[in-house]
Coordinates of C-alpha atoms in Angstrom, one line a residue:
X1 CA 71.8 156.2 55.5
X2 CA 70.7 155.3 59.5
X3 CA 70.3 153.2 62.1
X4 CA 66.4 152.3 62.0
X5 CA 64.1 149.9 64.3
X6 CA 62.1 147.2 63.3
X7 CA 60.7 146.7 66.9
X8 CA 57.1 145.9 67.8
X9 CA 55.5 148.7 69.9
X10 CA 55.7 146.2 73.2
X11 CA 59.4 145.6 73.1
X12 CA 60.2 149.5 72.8
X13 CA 61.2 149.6 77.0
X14 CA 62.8 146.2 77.3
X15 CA 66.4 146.3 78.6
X16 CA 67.4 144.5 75.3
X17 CA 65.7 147.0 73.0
X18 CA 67.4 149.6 75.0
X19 CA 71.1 148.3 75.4
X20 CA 70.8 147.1 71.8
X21 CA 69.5 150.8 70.6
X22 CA 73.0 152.4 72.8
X23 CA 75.1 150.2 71.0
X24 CA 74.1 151.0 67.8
X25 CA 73.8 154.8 68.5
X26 CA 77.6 154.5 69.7
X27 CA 78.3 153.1 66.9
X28 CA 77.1 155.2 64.6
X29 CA 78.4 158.4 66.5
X30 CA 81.9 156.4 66.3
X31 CA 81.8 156.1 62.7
X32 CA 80.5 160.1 61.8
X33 CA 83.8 160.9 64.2
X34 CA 85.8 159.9 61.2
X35 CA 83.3 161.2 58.8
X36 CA 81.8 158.2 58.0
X37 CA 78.5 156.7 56.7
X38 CA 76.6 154.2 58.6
X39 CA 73.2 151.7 58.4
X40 CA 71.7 149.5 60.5
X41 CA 68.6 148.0 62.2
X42 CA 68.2 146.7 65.4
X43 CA 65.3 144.9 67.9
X44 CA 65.1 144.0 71.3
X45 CA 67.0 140.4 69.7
X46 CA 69.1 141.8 66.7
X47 CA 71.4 144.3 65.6
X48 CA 73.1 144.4 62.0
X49 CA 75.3 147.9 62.0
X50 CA 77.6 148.9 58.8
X51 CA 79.6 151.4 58.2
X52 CA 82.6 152.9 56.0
X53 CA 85.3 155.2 56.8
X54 CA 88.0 156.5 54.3
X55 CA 91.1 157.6 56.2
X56 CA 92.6 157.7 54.6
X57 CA 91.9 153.9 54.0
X58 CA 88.7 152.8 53.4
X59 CA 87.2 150.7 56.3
X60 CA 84.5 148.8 56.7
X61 CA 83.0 147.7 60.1
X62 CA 80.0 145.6 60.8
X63 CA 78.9 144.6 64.0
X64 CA 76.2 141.8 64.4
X65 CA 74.3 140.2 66.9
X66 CA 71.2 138.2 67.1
X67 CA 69.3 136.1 69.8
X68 CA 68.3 132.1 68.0
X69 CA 65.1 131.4 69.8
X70 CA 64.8 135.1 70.8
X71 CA 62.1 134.7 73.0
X72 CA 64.0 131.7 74.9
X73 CA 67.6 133.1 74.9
X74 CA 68.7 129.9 73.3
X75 CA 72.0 131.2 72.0
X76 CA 73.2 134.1 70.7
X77 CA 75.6 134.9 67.4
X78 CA 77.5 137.9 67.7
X79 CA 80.4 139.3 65.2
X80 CA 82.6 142.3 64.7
X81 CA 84.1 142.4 61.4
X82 CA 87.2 145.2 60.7
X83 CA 88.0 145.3 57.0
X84 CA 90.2 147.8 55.7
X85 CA 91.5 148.3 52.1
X86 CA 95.2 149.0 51.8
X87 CA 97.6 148.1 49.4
X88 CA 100.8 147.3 51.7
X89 CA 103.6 147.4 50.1
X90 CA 105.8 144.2 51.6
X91 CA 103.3 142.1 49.9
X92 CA 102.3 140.8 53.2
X93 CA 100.3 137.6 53.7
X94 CA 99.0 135.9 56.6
X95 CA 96.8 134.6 58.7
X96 CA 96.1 134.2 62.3
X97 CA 93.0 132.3 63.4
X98 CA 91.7 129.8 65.8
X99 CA 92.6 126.0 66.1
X100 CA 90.5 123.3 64.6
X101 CA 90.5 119.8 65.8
X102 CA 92.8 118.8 62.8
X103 CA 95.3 121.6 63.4
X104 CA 97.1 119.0 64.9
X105 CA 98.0 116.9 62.1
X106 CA 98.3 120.7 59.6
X107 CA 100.9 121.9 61.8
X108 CA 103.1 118.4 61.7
X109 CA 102.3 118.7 57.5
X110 CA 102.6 122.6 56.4
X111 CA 105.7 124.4 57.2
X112 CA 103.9 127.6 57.1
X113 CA 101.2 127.1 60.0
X114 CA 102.7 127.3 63.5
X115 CA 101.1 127.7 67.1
X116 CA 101.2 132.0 67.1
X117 CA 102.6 131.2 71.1
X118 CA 103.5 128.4 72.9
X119 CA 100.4 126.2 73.9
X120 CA 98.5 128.9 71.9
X121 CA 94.8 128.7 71.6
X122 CA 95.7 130.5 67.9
X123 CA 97.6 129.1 64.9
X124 CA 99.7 131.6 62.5
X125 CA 99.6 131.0 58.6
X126 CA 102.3 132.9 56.8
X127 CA 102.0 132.7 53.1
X128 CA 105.1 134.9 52.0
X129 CA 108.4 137.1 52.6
X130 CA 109.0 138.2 56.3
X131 CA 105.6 139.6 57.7
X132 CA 107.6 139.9 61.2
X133 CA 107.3 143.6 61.4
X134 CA 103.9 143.6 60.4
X135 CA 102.6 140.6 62.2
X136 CA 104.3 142.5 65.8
X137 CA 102.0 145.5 65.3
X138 CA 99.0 144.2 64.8
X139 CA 99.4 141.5 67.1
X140 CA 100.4 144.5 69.5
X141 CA 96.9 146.3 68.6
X142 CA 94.7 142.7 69.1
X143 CA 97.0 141.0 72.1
X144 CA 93.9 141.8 74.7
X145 CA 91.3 140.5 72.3
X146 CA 93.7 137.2 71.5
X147 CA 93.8 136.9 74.9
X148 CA 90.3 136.9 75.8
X149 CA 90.1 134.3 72.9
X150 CA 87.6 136.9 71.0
X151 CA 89.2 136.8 67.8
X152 CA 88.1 134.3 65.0
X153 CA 90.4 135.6 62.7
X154 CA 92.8 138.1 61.6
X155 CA 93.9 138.2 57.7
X156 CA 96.3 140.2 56.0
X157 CA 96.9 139.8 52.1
X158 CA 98.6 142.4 49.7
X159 CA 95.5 144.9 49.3
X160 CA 93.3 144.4 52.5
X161 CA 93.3 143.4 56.0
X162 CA 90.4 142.1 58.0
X163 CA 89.8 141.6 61.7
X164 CA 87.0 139.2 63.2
X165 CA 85.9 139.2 66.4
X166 CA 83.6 137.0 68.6
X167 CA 81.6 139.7 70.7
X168 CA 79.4 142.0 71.5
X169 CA 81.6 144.9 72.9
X170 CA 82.9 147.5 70.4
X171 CA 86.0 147.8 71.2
X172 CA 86.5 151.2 69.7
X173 CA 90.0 152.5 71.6
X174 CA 91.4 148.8 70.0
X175 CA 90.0 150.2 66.7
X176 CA 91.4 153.4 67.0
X177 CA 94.9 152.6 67.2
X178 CA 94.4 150.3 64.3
X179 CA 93.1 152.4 62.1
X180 CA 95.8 155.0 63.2
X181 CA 98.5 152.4 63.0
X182 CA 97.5 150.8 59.6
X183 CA 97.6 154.6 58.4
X184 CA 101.3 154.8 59.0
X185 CA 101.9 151.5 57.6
X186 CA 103.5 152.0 53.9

């Protein structure tokens, strides 16, 4: 597997082909540090990168961006997606995720969805047992990207856990220690 191009001859020196083409390399050169497998294809408007890790957990991270009305620069879609496969043992489940506009009746209704801070931009879901412990690390790992309001969502059930972000940086030292921390997790 690889990171190919699907770009026309003329868009080959653009600074989008090129900053697009460096983020993908970086990506992939992140991934093979872990021994990992990665595919993707980029343009000048479009990137769609994939990759799997096992360590020993396997992980899954896609990064995607593309350019609506490329040649206009109407608007721009742009996702980083961690998913990691682990059985955690405390039967964890939650979620953290953004408000809606009828959050504000769910929270009066559902004892189990709270504001994650006060005046938070993010609500917290918790679905069973005490996920305190649990819910501390990661929101530890991800306080920077909650605070830049760049995560959609974070979800944690018994056998996985999966992180998605709104952006088009890679964020690899936040990665890092999540991988590393989930590792230790039993």
């Amino acid at each position: 597997m690889s990171i190919k191009t699907n770009a026309p001859t003329e868009d080959l020196t653009t600074k989008y082909f090129l900053a697009n083409k460096e983020f993908c390399y970086d990506t992939e050169s992140f991934i093979k540090k872990f021994n990992g497998i990665s595919e993707g294809i980029y343009n000048a408007w479009y990137y769609h990168v994939k990759g799997e890790i096992n360590n020993p957990n396997n992980w899954k991270i896609t990064y995607k961006k593309e350019v609506i009305g490329a040649k206009y620069g109407v608007d721009t879609f742009k996702l980083a997606k961690w998913e990691c496969n682990k059985k955690f043992l405390s039967q964890s489940k939650f979620k953290i995720r953004r408000k809606t506009w009828l959050d504000f009746i769910k929270v009066k209704l559902d004892k189990n969805l709270n504001p994650l801070e006060k005046d938070s931009f993010y609500l917290i879901e918790t679905y069973e047992q005490d996920n305190s412990n649990l819910i501390m690390k990661i929101y530890k790992i991800l306080k920077d990207l909650l605070e830049r309001r760049e995560i959609y969502e974070i979800e944690v059930m018994p056998e996985y856990l999966k992180v998605e972000i709104i952006t088009d940086n890679q964020y690899f030292d936040i990665l890092n220690k999540l991988i590393r921390e989930i590792q230790k997790i039993n």
